[in-house]
Short mmCIF file of C-alpha atoms and ligand atoms in Angstrom, two decimals:
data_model
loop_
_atom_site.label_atom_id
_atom_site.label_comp_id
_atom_site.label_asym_id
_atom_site.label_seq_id
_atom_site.Cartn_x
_atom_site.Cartn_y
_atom_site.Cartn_z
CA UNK V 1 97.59 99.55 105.13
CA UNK V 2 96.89 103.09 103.71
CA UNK V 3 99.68 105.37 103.36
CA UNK V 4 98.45 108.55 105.35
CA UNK V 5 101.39 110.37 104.25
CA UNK V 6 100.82 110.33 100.63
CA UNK V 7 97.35 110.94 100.59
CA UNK V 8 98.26 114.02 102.56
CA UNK V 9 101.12 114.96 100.14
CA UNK V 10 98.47 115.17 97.60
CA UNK V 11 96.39 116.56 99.18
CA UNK V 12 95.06 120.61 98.22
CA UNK V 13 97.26 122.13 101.51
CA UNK V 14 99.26 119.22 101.52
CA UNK V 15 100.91 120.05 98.23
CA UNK V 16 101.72 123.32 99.36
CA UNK V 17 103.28 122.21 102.63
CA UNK V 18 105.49 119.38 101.18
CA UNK V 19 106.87 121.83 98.01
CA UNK V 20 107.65 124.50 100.57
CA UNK V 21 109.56 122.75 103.30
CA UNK V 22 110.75 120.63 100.59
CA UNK V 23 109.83 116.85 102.04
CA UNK V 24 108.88 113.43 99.89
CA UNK V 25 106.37 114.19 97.18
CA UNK V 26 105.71 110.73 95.99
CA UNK V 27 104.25 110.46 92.44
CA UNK V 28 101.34 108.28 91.13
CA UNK V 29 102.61 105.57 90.14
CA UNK V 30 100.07 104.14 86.99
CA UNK V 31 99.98 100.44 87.30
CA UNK V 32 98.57 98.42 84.32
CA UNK V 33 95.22 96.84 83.83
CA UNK V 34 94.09 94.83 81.22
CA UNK V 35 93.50 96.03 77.65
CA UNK V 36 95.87 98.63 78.43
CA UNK V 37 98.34 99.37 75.94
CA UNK V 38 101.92 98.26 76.87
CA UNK V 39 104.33 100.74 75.42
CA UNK V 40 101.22 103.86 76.50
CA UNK V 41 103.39 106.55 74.30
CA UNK V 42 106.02 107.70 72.06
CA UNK V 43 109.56 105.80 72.65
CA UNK V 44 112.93 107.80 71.01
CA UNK V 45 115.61 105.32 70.18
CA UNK V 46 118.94 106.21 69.85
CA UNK V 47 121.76 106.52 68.45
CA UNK V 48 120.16 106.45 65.20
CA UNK V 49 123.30 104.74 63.54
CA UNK V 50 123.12 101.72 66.32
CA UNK V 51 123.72 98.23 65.39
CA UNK V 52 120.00 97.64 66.63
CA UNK V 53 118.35 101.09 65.93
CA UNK V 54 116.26 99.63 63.00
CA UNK V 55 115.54 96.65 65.33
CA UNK V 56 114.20 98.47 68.04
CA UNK V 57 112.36 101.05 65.88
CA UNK V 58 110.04 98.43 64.31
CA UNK V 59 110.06 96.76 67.87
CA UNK V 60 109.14 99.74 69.47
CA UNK V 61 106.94 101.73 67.13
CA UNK V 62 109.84 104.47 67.97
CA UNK V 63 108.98 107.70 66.51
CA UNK V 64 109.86 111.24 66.88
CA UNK V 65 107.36 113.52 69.15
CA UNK V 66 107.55 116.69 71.38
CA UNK V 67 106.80 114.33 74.92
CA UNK V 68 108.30 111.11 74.92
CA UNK V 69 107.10 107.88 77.51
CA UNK V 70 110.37 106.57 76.72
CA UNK V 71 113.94 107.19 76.36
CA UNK V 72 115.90 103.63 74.85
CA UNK V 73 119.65 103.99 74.43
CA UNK V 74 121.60 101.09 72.31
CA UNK V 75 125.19 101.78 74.27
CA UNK V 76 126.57 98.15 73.13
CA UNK V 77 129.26 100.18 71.12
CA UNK V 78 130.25 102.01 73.40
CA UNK V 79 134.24 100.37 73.80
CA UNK V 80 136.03 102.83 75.52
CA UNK V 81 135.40 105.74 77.87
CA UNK V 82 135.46 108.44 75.31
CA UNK V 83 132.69 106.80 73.59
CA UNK V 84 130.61 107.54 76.70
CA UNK V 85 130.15 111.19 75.13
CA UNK V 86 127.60 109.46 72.77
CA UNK V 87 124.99 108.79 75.92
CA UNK V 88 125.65 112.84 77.09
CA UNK V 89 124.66 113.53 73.33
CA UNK V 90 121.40 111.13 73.62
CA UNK V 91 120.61 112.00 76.68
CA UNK V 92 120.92 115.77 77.53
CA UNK V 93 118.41 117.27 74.71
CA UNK V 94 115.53 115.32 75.81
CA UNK V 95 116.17 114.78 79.56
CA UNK V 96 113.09 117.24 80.23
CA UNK V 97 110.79 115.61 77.70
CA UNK V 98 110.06 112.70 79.23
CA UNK V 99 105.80 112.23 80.11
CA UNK V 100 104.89 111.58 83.99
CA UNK V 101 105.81 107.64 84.55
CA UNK V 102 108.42 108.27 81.96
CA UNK V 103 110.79 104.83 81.27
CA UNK V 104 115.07 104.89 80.62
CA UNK V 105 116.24 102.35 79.05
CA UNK V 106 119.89 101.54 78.22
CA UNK V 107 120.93 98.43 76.69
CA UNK V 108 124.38 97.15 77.44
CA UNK V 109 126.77 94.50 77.48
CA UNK V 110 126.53 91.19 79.33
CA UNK V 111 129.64 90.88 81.75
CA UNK V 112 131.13 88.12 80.26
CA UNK V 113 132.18 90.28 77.63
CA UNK V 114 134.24 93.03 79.80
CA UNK V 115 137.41 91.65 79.75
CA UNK V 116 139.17 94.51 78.16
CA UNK V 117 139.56 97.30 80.78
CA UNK V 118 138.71 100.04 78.31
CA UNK V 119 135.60 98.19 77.44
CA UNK V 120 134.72 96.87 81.20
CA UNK V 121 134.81 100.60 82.01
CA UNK V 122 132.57 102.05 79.89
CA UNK V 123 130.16 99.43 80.23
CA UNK V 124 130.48 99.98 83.79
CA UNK V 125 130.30 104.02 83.80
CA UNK V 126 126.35 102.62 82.08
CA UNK V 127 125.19 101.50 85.89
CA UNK V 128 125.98 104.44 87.37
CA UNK V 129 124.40 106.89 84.69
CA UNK V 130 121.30 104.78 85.21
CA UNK V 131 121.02 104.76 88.94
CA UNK V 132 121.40 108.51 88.67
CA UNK V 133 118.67 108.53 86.52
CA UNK V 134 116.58 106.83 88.58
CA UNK V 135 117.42 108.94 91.17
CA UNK V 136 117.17 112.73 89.57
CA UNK V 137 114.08 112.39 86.50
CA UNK V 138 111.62 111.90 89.08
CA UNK V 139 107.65 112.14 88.52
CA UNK V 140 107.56 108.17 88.40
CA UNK V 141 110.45 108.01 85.88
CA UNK V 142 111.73 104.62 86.39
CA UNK V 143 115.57 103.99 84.58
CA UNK V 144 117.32 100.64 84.14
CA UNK V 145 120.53 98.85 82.24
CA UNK V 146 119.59 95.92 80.23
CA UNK V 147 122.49 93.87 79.35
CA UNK V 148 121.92 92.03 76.05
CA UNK V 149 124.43 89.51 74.21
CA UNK V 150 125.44 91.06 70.93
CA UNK V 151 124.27 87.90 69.35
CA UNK V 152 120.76 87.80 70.34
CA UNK V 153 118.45 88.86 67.86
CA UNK V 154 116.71 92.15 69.05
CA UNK V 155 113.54 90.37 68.52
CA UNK V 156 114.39 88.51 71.15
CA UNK V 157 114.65 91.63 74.00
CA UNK V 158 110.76 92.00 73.21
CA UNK V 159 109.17 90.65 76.44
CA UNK V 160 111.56 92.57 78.53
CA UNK V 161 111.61 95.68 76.74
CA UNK V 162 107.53 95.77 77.46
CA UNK V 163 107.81 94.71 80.80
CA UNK V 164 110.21 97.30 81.62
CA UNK V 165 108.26 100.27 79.31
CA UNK V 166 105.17 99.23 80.97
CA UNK V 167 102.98 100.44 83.76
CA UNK V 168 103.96 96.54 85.01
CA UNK V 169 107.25 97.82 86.12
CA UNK V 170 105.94 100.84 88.08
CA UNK V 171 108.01 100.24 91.27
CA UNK V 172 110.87 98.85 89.06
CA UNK V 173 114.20 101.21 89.43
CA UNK V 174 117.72 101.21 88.72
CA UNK V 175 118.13 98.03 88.06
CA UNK V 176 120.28 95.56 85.93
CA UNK V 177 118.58 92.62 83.77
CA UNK V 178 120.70 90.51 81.30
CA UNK V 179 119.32 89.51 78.59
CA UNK V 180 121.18 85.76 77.11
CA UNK V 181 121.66 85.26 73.35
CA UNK V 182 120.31 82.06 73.38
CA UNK V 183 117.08 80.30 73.56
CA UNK V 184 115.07 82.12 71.06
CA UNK V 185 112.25 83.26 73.48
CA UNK V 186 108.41 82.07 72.03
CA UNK V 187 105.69 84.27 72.18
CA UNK V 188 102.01 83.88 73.60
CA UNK V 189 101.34 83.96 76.85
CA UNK V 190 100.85 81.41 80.27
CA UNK V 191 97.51 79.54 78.51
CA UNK V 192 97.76 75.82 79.24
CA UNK V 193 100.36 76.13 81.68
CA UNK V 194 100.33 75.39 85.24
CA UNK V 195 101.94 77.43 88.00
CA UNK V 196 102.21 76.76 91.33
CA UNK V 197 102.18 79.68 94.18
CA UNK V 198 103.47 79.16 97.69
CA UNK V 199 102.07 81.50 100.49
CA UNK V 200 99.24 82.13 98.02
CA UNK V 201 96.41 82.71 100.89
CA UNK V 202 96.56 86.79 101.06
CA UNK V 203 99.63 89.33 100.62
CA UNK V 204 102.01 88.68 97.26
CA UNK V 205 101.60 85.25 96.49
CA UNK V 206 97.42 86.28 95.90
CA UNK V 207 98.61 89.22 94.06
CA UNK V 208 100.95 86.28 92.24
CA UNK V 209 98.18 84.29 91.70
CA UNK V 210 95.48 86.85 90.00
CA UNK V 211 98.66 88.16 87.73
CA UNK V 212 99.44 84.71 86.53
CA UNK V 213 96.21 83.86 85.95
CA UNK V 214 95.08 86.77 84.34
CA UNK V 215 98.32 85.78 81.90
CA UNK V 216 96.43 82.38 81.24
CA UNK V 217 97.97 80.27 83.96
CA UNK V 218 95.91 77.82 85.91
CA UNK V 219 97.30 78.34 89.45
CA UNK V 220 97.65 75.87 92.33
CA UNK V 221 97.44 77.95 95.50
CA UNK V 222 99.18 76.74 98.21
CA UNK V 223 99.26 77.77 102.15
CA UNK V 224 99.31 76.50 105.65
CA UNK V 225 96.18 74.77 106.40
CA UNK V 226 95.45 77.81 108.97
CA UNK V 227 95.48 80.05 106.35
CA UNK V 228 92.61 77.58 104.52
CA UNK V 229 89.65 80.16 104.20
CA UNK V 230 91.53 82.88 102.68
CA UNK V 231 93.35 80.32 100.28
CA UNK V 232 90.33 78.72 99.07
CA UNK V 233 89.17 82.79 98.23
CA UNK V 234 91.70 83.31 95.89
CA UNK V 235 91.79 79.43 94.79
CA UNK V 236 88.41 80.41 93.57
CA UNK V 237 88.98 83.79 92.55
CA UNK V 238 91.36 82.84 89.49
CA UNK V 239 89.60 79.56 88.94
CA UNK V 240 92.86 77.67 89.73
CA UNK V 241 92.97 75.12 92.75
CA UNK V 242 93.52 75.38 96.78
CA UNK V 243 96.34 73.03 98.14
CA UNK V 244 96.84 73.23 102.18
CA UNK V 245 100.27 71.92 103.48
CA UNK V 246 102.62 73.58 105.58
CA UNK V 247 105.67 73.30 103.70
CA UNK V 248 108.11 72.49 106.83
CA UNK V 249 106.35 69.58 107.75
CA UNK V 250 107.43 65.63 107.49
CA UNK V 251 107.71 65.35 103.73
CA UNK V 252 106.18 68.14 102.51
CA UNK V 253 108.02 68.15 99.27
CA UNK V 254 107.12 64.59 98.57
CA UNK V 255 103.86 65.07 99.57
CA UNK V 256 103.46 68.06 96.85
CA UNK V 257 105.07 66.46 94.30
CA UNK V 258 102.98 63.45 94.62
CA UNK V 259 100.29 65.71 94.47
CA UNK V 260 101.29 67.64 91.00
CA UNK V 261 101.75 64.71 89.57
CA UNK V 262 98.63 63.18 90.22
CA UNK V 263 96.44 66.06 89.43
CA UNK V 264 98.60 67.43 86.40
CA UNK V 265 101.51 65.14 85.51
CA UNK V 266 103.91 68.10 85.82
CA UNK V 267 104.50 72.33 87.00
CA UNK V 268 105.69 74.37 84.36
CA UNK V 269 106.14 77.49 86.62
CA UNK V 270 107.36 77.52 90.41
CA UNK V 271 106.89 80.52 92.36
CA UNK V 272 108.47 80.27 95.77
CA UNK V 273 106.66 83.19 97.28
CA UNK V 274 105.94 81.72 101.05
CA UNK V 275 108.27 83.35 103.62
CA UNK V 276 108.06 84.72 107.22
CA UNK V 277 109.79 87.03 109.58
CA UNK V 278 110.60 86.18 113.09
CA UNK V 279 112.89 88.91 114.44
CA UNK V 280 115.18 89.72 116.79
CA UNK V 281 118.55 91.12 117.35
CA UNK V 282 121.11 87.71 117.47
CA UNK V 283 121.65 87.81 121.10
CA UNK V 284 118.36 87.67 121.97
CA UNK V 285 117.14 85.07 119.21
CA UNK V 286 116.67 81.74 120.73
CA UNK V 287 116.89 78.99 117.73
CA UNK V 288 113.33 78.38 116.83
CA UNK V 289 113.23 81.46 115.62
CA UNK V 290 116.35 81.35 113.53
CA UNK V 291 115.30 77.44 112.38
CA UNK V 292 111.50 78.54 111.59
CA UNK V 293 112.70 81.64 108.88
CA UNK V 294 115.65 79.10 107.30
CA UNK V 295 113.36 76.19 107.18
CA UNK V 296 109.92 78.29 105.55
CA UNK V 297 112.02 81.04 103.45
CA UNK V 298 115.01 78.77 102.31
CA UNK V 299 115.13 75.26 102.82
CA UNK V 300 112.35 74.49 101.44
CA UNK V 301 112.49 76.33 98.32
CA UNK V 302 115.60 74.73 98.03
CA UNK V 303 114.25 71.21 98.77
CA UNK V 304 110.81 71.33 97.01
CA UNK V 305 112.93 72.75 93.61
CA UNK V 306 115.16 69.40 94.49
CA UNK V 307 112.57 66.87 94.29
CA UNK V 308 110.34 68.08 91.85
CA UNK V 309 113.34 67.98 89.21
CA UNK V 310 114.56 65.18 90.80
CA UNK V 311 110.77 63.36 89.83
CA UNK V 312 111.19 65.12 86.06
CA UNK V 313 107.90 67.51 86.96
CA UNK V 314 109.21 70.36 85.97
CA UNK V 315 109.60 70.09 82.12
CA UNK V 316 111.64 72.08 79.22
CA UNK V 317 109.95 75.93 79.12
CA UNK V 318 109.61 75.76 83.04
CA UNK V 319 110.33 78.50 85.24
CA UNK V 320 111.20 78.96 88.30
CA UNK V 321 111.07 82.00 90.50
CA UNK V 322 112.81 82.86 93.86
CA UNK V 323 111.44 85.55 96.13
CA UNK V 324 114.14 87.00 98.24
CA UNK V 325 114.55 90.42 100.25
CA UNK V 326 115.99 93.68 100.02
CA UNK V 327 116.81 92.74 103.29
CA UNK V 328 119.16 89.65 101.54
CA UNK V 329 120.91 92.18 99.66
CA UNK V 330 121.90 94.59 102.71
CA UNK V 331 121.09 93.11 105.76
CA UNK V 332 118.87 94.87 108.64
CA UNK V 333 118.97 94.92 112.72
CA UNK V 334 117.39 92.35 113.86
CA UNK V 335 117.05 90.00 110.94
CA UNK V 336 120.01 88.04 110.87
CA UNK V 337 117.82 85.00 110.04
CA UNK V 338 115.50 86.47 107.59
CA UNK V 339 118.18 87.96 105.72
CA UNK V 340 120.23 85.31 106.00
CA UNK V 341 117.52 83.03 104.23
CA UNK V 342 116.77 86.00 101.56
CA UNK V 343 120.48 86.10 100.66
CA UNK V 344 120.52 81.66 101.01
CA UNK V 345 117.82 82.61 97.72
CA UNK V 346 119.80 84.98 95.93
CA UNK V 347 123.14 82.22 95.50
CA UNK V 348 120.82 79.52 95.09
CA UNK V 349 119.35 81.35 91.89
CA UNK V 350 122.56 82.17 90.74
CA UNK V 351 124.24 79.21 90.73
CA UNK V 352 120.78 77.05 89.49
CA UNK V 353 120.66 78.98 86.52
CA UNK V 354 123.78 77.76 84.36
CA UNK V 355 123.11 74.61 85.86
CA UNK V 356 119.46 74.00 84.53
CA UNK V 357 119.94 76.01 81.30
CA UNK V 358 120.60 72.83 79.25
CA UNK V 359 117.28 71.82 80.42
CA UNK V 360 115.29 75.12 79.42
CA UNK V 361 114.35 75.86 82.77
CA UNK V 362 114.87 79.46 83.54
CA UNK V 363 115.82 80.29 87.25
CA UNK V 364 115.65 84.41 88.45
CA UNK V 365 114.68 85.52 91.69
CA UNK V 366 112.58 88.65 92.69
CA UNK V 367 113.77 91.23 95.65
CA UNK V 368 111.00 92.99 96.91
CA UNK V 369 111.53 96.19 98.71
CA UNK V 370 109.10 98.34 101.10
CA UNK V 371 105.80 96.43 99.90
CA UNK V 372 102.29 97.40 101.48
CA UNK V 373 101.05 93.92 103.09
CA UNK V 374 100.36 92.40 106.41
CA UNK V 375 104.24 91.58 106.54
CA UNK V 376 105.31 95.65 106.76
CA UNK V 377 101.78 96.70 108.59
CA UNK V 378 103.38 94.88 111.27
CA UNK V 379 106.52 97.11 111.34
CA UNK V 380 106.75 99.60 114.01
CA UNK V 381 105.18 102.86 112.54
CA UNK V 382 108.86 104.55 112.29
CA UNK V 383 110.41 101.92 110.63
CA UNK V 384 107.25 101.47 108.37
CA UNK V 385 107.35 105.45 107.84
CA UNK V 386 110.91 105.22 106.73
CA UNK V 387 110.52 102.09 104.33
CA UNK V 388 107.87 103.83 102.50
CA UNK V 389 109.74 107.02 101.57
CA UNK V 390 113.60 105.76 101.60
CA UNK V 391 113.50 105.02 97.88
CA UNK V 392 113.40 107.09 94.63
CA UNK V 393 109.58 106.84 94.23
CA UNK V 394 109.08 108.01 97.84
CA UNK V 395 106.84 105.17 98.61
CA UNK V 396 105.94 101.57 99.21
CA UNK V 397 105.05 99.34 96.03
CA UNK V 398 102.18 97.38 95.92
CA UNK V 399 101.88 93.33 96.00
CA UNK V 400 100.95 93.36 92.09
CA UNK V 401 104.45 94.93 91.76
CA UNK V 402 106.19 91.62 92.78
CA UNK V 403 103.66 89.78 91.14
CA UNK V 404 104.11 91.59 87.48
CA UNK V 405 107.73 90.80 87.28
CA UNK V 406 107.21 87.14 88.85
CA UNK V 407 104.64 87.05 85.63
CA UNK V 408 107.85 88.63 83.09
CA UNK V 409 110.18 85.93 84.42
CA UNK V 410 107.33 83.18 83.73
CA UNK V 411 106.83 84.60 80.34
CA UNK V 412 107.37 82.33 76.96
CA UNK V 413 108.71 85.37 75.76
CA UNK V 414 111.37 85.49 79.38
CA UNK V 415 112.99 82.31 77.84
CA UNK V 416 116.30 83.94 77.64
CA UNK V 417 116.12 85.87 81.27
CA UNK V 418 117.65 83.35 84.05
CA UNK V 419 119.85 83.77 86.76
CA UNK V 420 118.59 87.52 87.52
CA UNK V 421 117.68 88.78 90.70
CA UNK V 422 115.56 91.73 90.13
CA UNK V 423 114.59 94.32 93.26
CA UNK V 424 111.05 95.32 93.03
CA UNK V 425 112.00 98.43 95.70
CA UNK V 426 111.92 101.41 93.73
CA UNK V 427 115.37 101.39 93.80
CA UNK V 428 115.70 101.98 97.87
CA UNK V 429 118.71 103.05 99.39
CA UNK V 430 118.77 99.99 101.53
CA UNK V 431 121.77 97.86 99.36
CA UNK V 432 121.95 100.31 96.63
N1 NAD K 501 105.99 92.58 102.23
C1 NAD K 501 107.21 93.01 101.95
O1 NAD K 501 107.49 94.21 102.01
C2 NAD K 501 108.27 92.04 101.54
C3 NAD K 501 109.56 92.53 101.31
C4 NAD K 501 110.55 91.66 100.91
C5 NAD K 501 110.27 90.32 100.72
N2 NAD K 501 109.03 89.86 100.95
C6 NAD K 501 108.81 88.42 100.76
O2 NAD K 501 107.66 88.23 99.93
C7 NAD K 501 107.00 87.01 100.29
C8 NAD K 501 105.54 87.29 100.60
O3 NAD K 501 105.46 88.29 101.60
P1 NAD K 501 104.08 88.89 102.13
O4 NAD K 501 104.38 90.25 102.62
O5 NAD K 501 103.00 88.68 101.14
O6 NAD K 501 103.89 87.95 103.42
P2 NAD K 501 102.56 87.45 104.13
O7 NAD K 501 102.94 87.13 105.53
O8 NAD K 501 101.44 88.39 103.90
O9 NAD K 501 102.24 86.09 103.32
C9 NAD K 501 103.10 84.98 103.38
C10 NAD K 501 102.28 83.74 103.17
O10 NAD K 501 103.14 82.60 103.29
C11 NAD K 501 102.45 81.59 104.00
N3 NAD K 501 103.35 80.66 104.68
C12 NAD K 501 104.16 80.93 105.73
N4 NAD K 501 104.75 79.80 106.15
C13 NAD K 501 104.35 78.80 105.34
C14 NAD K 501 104.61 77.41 105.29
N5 NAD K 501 105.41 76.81 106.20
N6 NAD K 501 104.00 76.66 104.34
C15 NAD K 501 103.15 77.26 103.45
N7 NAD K 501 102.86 78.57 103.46
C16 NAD K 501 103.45 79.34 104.40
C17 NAD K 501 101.63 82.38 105.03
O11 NAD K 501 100.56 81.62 105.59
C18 NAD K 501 101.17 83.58 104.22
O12 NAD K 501 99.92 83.37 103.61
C19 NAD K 501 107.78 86.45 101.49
O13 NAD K 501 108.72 85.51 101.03
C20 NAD K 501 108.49 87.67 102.03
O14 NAD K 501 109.65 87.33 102.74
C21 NAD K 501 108.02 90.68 101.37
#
């Protein structure tokens, strides 16, 4: 659905208007297309006398210029409040030399690690100072906290450090990724692998499906049989392969598993994208309602994930990917069951993820935001209007948002990047 708003905003007169009575002037986001370079300018690293400043240099091509795209801060050191003065000293010279669709990147300490209160409280004073950032650079300026073990190898921060530089993470903001010491990610990219997408027919599991393909992937698309046309579209679109089965019904998982097995002997990546909305305020919810959202958005994420390990089909490297809700993280009138579910995904993540890390499976979830699809067209325009420009980027982010940072977390490279729930919401309000 087109944003009126924004197009008006930049708009000749619209311009005008919106500076002088000082409303939402949402910036153009870039979003990334192939060939295009990941890391599209000049990054400064700092402090220069880091543990890792040599490390990220070479990773980063860092070098000094007048305009930077990005701004990387090593603040592992940092043990004690004082020590916070270092990040003022980074940060202050070159806060107004950051390019349009600049990136902020501070790298931090996993929270395993803060057990001494000094140390816990600096590393904590490093989410705020992002989120602020994220909130005041503006122009597209996306900030985030990435908390790295001191013993990985900086090498090893390389396919998040792109994704988050890139025009991938355009509707990416003020959030927190940790980064594990151990396994030693691989690089390449999704050739040879299979993923499957649920919900795949139109909306963000498509968008999931052309991403992941374009990464090398060959995609089984999977969606009600209503949805059948549209599914066999994009089926065809990235070459990959239609499935139609409604997920709730009588051994669905089974059925599905049978099915991967069959065709492909095993799924590498799992992206449970399908998910619907039935709402109402809890008084006037009768229970199919409620039982329809648990059983399509969490139960059987949560029982497809079960039998597929249980039949050994999801081997060492795998990945697999949750899609919850802003909505999971702060709740909303009249969605007691959908956020319910969306928050059912975010524990389920976070407690699959130690739990499968012997195996090599990697387990992170995604939290979209305000995202332009059928799902939000059907808001009520006020609602809509206010889920666009509630958020630092003072707009809604598109499907291919969601489905660039599903593509990170199925990454070779994402091999040390599990248990994460990452908000694709340009860091709304809603939660924050
Ligand atoms: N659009 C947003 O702003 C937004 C925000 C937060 C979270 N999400 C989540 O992102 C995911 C995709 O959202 P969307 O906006 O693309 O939704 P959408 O309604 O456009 O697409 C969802 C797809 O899931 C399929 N599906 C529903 N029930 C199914 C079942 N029982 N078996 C198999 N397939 C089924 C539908 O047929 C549809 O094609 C959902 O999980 C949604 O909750 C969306």
């Amino acid at each position: 659905m087109s944003d009126r708003y924004t197009s008006f905003a930049r708009s000749g007169a619209g311009r005008a208007i919106v500076k002088r009575l000082g409303l939402p002037n949402p910036p153009k986001l870039p979003r990334f297309k192939a060939g295009d370079a990941l890391i599209p300018g000049p990054v400064l690293v700092g402090p220069s006398d880091g543990p890792r400043a040599e490390g990220l240099g070479k990773l980063l091509g860092a070098a000094e210029a007048e305009k930077y795209h990005g701004l990387v801060f090593d603040a592992t050191g940092i043990t004690s409040p004082a020590g916070l003065q270092a990040l003022y000293d980074f940060f202050h010279p070159v806060a107004r030399s950051l390019t349009p669709a600049g990136r902020v990147i501070v790298l931090g300490l996993p929270p395993q690690l803060l057990t001494d209160p000094a140390r816990a409280a600096a590393q904590q004073a490093l989410d705020g100072f992002v989120r602020s950032v994220g909130k005041e650079f503006g122009r597209g300026t996306t900030a985030q906290l990435v908390r790295v073990h001191p013993a990985a190898d900086t090498a090893a921060l390389r396919a998040t450090l792109e994704f988050l530089l890139s025009a991938k993470s355009a509707y990416v903001s003020g959030q927190t990724v940790t980064v594990d010491a151990t396994p030693a990610p691989v690089g390449g990219d999704l050739t040879g692998k299979i993923a499957l997408v649920t919900g795949a027919a139109r909306g963000i599991g498509a968008a999931m499906a052309r991403v992941l393909a374009r990464d090398g992937a060959h995609v089984v698309c999977l969606d009600v049989p209503a949805a059948g046309e549209d599914l066999a579209k994009v089926a065809n679109e990235v070459r990959g392969e239609a499935y139609q089965l409604d997920l709730t019904g009588a051994d669905a998982a089974r059925k599905l598993a049978d099915h991967l097995r069959e065709r492909h002997g095993r799924i590498d990546v799992v992206v449970h994208n399908a998910g619907i909305t039935r709402d109402k305020t809890l008084a006037n919810m009768d229970r199919t309602r409620w039982d329809s959202v648990l059983r399509v958005n969490l139960i059987a994420p949560t029982h497809v994930t079960d039998v597929l390990l249980a039949e050994g089909l999801i081997p060492a490297g795998g990945r697999i990917v949750g899609v919850a809700s802003i909505a999971g993280v702060a709740g909303n009138r009249g969605q007691t069951n959908y956020a319910a579910s969306k928050a059912g995904v975010i524990g389920w993540v976070r407690a699959l993820a130690p739990a499968l890390a012997e195996q090599g499976i990697t387990v992170n979830a995604v939290a979209p935001g305000f995202i332009e699809t059928a799902m939000t067209a059907k808001m009520p325009m006020v609602i809509r209007e206010a889920g666009r420009r509630m958020n630092s980027l003072s707009q809604g982010g598109l499907p291919v948002d969601v489905a660039e940072t599903v593509a990170w977390f199925a990454a070779p490279g994402s091999a040390n990047v599990t248990g994460n729930v990452v908000r694709v919401c340009g860091q709304s309000l809603l939660g924050a």
